[in-house]
JSON list of C-alpha atoms in Angstrom, two decimals:
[
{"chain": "A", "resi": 133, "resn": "UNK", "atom": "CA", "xyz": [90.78, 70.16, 88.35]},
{"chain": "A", "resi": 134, "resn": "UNK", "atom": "CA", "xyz": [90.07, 73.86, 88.04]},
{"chain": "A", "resi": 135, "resn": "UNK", "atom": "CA", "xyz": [92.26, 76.53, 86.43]},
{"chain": "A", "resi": 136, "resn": "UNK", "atom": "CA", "xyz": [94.64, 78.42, 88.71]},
{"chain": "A", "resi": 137, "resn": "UNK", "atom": "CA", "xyz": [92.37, 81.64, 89.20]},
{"chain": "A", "resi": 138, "resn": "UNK", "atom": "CA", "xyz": [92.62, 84.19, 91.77]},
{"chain": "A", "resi": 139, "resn": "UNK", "atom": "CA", "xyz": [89.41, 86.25, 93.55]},
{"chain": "A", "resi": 140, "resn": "UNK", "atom": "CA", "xyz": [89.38, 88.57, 90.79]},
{"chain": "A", "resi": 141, "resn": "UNK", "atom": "CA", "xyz": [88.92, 85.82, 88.02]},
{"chain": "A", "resi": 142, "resn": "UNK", "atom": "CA", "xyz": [91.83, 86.43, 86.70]},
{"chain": "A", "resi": 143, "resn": "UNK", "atom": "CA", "xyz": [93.84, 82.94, 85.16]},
{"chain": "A", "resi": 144, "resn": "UNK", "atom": "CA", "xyz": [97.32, 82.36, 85.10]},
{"chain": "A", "resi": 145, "resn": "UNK", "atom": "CA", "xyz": [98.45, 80.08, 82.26]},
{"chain": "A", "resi": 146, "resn": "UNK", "atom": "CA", "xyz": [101.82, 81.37, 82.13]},
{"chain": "A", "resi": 147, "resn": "UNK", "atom": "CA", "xyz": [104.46, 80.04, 84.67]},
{"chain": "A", "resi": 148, "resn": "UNK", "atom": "CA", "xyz": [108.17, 81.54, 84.98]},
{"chain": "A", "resi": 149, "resn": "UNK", "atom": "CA", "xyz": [110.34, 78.98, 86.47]},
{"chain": "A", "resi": 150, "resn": "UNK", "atom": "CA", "xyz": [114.08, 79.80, 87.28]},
{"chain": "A", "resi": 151, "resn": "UNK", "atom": "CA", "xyz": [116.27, 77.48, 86.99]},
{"chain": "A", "resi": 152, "resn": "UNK", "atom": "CA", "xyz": [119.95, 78.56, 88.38]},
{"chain": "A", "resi": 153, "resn": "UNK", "atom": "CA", "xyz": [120.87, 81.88, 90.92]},
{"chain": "A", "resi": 154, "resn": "UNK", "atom": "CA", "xyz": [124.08, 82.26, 89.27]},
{"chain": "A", "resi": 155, "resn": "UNK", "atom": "CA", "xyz": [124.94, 84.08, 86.22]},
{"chain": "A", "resi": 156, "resn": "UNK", "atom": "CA", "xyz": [128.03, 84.49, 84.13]},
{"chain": "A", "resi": 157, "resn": "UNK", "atom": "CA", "xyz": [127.60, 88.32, 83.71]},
{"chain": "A", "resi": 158, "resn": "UNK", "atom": "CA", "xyz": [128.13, 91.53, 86.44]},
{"chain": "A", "resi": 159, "resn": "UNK", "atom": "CA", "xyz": [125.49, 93.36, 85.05]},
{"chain": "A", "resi": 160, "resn": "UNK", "atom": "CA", "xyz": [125.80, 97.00, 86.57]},
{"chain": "A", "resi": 161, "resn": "UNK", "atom": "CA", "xyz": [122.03, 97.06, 87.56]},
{"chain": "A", "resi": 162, "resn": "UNK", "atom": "CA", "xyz": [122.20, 93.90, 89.09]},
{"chain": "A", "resi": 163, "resn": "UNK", "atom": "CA", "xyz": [125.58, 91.80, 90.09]},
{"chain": "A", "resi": 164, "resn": "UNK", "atom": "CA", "xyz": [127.88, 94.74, 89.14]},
{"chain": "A", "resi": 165, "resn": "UNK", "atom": "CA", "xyz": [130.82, 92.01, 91.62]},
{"chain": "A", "resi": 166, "resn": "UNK", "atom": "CA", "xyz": [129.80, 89.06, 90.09]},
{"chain": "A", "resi": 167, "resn": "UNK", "atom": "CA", "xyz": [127.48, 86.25, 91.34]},
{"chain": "A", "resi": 168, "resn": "UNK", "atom": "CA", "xyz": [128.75, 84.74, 94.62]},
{"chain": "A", "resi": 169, "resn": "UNK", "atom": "CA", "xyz": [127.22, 82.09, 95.61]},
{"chain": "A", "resi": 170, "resn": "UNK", "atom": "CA", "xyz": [125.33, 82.24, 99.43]},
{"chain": "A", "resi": 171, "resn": "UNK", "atom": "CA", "xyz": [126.56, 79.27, 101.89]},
{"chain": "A", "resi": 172, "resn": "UNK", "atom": "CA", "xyz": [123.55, 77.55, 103.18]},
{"chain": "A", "resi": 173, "resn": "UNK", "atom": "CA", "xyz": [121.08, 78.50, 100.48]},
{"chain": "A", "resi": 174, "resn": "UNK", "atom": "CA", "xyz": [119.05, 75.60, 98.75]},
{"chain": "A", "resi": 175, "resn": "UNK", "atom": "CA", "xyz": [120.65, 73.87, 95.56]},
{"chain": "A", "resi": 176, "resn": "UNK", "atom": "CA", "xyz": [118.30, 74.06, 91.73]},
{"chain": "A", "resi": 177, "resn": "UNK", "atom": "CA", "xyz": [115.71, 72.02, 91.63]},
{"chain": "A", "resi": 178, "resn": "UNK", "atom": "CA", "xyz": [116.47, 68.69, 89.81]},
{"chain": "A", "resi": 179, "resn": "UNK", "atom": "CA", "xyz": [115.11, 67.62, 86.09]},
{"chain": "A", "resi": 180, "resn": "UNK", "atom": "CA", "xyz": [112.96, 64.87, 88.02]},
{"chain": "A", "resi": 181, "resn": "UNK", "atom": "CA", "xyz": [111.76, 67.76, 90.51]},
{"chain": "A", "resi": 182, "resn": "UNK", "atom": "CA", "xyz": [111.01, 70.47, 87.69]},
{"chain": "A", "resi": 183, "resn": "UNK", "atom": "CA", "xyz": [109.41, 68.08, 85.68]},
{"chain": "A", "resi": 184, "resn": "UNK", "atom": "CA", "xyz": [106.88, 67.12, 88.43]},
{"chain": "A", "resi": 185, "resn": "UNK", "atom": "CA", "xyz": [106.36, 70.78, 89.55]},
{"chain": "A", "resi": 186, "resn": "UNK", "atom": "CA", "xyz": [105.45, 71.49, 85.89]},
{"chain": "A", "resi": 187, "resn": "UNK", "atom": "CA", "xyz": [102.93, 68.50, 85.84]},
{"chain": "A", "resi": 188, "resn": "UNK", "atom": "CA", "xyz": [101.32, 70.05, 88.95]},
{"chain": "A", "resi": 189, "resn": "UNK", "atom": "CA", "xyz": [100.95, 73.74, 87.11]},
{"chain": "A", "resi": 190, "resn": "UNK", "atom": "CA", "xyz": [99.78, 72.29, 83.42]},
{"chain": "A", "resi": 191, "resn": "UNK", "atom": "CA", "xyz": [97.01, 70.46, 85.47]},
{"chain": "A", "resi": 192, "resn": "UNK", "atom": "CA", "xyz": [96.03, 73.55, 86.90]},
{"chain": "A", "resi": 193, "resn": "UNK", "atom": "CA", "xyz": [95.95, 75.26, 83.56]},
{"chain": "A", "resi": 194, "resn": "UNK", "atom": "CA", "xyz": [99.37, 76.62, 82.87]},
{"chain": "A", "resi": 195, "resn": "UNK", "atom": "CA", "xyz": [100.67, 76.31, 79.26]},
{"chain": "A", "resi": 196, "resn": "UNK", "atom": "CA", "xyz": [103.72, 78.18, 78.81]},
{"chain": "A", "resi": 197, "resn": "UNK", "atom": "CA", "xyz": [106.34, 78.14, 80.81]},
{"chain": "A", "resi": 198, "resn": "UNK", "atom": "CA", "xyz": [109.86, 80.47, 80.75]},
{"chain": "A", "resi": 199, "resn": "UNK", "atom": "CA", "xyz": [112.65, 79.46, 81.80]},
{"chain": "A", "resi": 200, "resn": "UNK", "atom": "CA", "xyz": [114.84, 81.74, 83.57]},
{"chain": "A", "resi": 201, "resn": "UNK", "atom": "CA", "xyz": [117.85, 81.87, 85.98]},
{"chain": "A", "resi": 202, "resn": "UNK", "atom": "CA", "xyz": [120.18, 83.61, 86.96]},
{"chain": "A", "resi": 203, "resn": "UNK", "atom": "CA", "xyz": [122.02, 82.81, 83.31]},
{"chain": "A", "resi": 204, "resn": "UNK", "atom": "CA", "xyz": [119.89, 79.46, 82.60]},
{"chain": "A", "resi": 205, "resn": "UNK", "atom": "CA", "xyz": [122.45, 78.27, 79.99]},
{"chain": "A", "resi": 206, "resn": "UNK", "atom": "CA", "xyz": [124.81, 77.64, 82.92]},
{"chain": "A", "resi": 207, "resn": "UNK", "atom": "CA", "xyz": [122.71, 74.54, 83.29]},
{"chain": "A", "resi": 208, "resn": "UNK", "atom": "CA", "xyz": [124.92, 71.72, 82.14]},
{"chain": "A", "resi": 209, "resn": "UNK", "atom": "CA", "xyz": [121.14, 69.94, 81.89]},
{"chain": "A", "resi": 210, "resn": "UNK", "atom": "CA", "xyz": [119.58, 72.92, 80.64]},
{"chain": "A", "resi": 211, "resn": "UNK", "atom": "CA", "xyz": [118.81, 70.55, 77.32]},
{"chain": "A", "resi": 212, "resn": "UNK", "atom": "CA", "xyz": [117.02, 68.11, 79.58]},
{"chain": "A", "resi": 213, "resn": "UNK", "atom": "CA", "xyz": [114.91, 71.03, 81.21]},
{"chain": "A", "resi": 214, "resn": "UNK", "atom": "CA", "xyz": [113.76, 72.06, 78.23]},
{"chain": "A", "resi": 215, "resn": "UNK", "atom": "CA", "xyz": [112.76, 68.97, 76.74]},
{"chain": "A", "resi": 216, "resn": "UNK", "atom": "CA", "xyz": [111.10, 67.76, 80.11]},
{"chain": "A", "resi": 217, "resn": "UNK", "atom": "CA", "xyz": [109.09, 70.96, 79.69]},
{"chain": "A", "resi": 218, "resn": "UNK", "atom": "CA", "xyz": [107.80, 70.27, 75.96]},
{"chain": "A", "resi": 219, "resn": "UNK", "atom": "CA", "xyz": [107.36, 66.50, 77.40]},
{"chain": "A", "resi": 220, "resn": "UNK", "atom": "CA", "xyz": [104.23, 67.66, 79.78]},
{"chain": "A", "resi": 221, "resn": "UNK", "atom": "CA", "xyz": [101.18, 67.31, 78.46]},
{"chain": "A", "resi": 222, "resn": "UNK", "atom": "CA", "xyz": [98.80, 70.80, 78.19]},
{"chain": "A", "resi": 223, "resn": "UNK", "atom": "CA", "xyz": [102.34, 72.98, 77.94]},
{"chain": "A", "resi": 224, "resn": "UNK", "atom": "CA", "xyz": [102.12, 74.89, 74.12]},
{"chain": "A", "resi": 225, "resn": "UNK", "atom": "CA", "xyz": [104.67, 77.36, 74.41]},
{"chain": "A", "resi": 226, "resn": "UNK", "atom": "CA", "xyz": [108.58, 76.76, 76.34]},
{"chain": "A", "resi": 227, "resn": "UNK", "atom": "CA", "xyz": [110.53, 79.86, 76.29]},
{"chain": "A", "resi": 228, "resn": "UNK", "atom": "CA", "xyz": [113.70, 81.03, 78.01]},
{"chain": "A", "resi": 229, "resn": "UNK", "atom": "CA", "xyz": [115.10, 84.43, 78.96]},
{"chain": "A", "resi": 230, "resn": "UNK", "atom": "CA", "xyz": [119.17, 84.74, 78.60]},
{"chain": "A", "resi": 231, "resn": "UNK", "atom": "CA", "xyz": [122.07, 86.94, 78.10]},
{"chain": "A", "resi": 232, "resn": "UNK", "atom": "CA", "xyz": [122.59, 85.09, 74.72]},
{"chain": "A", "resi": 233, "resn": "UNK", "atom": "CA", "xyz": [125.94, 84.01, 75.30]},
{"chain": "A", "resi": 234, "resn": "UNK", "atom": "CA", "xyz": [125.69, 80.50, 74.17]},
{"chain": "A", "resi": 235, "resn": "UNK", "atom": "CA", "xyz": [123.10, 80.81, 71.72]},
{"chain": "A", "resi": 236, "resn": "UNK", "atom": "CA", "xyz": [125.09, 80.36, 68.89]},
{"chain": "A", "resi": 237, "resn": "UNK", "atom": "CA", "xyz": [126.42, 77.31, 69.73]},
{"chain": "A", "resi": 238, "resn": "UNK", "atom": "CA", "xyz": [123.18, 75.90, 71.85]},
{"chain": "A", "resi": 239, "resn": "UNK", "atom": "CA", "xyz": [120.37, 77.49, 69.78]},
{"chain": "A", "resi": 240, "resn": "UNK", "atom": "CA", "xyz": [120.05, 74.67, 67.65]},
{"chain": "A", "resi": 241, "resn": "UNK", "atom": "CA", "xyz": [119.72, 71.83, 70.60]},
{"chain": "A", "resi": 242, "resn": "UNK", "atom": "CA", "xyz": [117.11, 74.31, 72.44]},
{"chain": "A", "resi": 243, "resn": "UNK", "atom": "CA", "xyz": [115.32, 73.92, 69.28]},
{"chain": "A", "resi": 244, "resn": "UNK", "atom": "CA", "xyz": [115.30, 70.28, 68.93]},
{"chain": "A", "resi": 245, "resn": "UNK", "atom": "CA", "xyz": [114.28, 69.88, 72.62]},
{"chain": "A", "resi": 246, "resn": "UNK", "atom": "CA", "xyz": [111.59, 72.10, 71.97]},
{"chain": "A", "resi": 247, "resn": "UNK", "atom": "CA", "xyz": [111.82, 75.60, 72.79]},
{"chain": "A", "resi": 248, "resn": "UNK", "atom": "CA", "xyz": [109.86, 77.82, 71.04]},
{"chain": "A", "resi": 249, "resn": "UNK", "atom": "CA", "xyz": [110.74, 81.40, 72.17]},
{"chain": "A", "resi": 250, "resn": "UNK", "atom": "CA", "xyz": [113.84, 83.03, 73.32]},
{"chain": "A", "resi": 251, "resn": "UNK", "atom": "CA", "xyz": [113.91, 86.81, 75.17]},
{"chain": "A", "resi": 252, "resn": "UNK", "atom": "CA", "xyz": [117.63, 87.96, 74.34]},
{"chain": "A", "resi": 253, "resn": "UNK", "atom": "CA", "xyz": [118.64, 90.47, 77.30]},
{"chain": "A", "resi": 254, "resn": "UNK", "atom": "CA", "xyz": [120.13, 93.20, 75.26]},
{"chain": "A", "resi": 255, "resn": "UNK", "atom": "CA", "xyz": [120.75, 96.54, 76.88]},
{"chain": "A", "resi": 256, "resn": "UNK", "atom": "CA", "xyz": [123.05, 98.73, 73.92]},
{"chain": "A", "resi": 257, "resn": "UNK", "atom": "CA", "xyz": [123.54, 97.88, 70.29]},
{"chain": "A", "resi": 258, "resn": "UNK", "atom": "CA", "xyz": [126.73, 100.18, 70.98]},
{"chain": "A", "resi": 259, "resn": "UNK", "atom": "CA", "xyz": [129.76, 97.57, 71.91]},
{"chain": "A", "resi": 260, "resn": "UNK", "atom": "CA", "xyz": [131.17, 100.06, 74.13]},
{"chain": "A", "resi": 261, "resn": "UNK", "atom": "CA", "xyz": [128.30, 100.96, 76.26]},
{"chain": "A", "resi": 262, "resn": "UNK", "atom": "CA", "xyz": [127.50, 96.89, 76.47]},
{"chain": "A", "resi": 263, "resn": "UNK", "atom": "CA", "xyz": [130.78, 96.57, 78.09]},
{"chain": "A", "resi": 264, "resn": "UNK", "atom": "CA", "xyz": [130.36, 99.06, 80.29]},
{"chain": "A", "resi": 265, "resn": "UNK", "atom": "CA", "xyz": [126.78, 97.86, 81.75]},
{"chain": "A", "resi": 266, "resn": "UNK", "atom": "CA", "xyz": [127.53, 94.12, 81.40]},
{"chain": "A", "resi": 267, "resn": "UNK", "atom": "CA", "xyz": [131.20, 94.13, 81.93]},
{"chain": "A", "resi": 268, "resn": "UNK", "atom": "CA", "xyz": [131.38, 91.60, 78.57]},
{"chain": "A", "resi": 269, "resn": "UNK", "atom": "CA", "xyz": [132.66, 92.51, 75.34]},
{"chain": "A", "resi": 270, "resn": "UNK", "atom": "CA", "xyz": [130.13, 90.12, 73.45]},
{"chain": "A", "resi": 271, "resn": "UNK", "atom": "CA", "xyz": [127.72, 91.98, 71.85]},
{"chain": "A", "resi": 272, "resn": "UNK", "atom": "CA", "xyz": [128.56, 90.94, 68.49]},
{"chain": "A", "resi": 273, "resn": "UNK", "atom": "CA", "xyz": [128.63, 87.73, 69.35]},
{"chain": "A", "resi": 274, "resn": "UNK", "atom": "CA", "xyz": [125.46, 87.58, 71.10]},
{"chain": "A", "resi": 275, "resn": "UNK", "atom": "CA", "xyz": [123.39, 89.46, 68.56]},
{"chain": "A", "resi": 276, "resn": "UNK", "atom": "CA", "xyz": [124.97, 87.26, 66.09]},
{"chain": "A", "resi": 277, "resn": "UNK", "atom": "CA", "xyz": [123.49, 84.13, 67.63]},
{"chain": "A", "resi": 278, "resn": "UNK", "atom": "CA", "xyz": [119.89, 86.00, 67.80]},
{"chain": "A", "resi": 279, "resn": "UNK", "atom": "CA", "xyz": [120.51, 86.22, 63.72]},
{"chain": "A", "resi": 280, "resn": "UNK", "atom": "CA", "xyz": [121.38, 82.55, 64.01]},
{"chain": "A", "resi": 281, "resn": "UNK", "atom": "CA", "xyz": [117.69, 81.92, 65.62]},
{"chain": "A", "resi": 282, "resn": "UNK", "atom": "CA", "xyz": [115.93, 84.71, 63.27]},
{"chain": "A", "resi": 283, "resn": "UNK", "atom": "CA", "xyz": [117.59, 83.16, 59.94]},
{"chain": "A", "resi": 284, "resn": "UNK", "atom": "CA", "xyz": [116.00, 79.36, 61.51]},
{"chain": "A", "resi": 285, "resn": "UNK", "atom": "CA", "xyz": [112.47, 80.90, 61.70]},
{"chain": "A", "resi": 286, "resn": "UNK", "atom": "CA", "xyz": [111.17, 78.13, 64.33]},
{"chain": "A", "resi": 287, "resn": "UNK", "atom": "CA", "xyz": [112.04, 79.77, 67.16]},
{"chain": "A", "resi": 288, "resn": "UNK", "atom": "CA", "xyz": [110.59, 83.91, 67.94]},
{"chain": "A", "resi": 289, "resn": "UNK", "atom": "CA", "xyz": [113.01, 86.15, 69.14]},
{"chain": "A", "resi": 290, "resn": "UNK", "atom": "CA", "xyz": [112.42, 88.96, 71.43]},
{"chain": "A", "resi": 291, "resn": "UNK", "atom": "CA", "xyz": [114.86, 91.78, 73.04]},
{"chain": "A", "resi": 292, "resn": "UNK", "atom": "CA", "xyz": [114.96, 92.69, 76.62]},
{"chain": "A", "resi": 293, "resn": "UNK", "atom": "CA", "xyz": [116.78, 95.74, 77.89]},
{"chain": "A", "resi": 294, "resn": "UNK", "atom": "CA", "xyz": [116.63, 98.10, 80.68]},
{"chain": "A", "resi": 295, "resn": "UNK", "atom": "CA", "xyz": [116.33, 101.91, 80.22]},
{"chain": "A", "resi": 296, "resn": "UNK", "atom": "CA", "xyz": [119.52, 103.84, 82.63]},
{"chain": "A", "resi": 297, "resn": "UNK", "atom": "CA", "xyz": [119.64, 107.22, 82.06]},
{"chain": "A", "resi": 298, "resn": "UNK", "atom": "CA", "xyz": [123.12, 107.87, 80.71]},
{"chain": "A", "resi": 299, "resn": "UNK", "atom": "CA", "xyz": [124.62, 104.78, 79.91]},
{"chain": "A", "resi": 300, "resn": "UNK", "atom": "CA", "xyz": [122.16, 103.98, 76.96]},
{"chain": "A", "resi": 301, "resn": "UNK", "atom": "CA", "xyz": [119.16, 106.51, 77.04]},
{"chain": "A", "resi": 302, "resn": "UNK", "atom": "CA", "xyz": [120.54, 107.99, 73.25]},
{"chain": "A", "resi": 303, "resn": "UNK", "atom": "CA", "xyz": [119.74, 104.42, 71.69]},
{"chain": "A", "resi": 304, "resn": "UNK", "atom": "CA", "xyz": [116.47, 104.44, 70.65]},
{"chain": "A", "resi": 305, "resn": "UNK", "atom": "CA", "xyz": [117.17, 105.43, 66.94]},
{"chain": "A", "resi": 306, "resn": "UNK", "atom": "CA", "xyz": [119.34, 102.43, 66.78]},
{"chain": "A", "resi": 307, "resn": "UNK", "atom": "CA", "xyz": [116.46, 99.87, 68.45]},
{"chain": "A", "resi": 308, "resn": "UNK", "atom": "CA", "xyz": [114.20, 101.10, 65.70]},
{"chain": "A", "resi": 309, "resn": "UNK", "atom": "CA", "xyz": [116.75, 100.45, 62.91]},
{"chain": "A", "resi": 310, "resn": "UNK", "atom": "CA", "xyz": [117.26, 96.93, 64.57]},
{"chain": "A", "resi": 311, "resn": "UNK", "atom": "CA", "xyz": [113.99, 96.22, 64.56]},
{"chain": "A", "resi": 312, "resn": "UNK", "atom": "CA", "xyz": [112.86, 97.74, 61.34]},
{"chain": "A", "resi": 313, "resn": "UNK", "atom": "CA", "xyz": [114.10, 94.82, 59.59]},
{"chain": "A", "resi": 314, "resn": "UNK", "atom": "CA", "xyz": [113.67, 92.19, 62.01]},
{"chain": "A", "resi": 315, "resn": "UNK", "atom": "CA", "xyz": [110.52, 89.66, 63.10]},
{"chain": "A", "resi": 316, "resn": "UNK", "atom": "CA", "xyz": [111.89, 91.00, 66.83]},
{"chain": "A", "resi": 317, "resn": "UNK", "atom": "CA", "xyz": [110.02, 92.84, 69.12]},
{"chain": "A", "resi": 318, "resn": "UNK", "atom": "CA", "xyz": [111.51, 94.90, 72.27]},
{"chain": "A", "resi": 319, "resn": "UNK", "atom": "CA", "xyz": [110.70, 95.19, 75.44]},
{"chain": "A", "resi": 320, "resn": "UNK", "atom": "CA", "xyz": [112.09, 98.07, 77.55]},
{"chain": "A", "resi": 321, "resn": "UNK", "atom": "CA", "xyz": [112.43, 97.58, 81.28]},
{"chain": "A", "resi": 322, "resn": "UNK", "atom": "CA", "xyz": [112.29, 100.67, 83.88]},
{"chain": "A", "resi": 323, "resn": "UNK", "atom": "CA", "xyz": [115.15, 99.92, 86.30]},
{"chain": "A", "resi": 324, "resn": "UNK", "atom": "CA", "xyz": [113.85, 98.90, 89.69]},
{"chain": "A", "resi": 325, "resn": "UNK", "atom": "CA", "xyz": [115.03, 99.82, 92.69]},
{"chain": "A", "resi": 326, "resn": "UNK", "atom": "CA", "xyz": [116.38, 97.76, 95.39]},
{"chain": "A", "resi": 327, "resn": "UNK", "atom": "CA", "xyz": [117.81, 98.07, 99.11]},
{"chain": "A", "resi": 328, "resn": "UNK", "atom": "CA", "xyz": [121.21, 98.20, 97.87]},
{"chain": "A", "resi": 329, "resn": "UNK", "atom": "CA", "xyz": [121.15, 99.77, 94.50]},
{"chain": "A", "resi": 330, "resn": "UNK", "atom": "CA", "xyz": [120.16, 103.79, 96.06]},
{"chain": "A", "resi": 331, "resn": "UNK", "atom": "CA", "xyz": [122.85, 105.51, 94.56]},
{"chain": "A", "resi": 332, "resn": "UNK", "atom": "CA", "xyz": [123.22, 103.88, 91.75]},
{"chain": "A", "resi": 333, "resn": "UNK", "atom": "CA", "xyz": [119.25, 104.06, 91.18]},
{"chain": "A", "resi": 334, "resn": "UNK", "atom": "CA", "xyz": [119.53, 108.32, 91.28]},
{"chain": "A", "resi": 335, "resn": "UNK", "atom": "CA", "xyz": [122.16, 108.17, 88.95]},
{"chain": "A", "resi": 336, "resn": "UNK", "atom": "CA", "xyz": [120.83, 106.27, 86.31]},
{"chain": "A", "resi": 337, "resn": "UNK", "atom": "CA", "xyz": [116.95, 105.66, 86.39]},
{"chain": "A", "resi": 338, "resn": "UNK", "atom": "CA", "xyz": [115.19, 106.40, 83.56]},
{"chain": "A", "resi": 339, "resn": "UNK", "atom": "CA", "xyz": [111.41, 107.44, 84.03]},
{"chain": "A", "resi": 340, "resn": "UNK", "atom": "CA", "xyz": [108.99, 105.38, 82.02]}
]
């Protein structure tokens, strides 16, 4: 069976699977009223069902896979996902995106089933402004876990946050003292706009 390649001969070995709609946070740029769940709409895909999709993709040539959500650690089976994942034969790399809330406590089983990278979704190093954007007070906690991971070595960390003009534009000396120190890299993410984030969007967008 041929690679997965599109007209422009351009391969995709990387797959991002998502695993769960709901998440634990009200992010302002994204649930700033909470998840609520939609009546009608499809339930997560099953261990048995994920674990055949990811068959079907590693055949094609995909080898990593991220695992996403929503907040994927709201999984109660999120340890069997992973594991199923390092379980498929051609698949090098798992990794999983999350608002690090459970990593302290989790990070270790993640390892053990076989994760390999994590992408911590950290908008502020200021507690206050975290808070404010996430509607949390768990910053230390969270960045504590990503220490956790860093101090293990097995698994790579990485930071995710989105630039909003206002709420944590002024952090970029901080990021590079973070990451001065730290095997971490950062990604920043230009906030996208949506059909019913407008205002919001004008207030706080942040040009790349």
């Amino acid at each position: 069976m041929q690679d997965l390649t599109d007209r422009y001969g351009r391969k995709f070995p990387y797959l991002r699977l998502s695993v769960i709609q709901a998440c634990n946070f009200s992010c302002s740029y994204c649930l700033p009223n909470g998840y609520r769940a939609e009546p009608g709409r499809p339930s997560a895909l099953r261990v048995d069902e994920i674990t055949r999709l990811l068959h079907a993709f590693a055949g094609v040539g995909m080898r990593k896979v991220r695992i996403t959500g929503g907040e994927p650690s709201l999984r109660k089976d999120l340890v069997e996902i992973i594991a199923a994942a390092a379980g498929v034969p051609g698949i090098r790399d798992v990794a999983m995106t999350t608002n690090g809330c459970v990593v302290r406590k989790e990070q270790c089983k993640w390892r053990e089933a076989g994760l390999t990278a994590l992408n911590v979704s950290v908008d502020t190093l200021d507690g206050s402004a975290f808070h404010r954007i996430t509607g949390h007070d768990r910053l230390i906690d969270i960045l504590q876990g990503s220490e956790d991971v860093l101090a293990d070595g097995r698994v790579t960390v990485k930071r995710n946050a989105v630039m909003l003009r206002g709420l944590n534009d002024g952090q970029m000396p901080a990021w590079l003292d973070y990451i001065r120190h730290r095997p971490v890299s950062i990604r920043f993410i230009e906030l996208m706009q949506t059909g019913t984030n407008l205002a919001y969007f004008k207030q706080h967008h942040y040009r790349a």
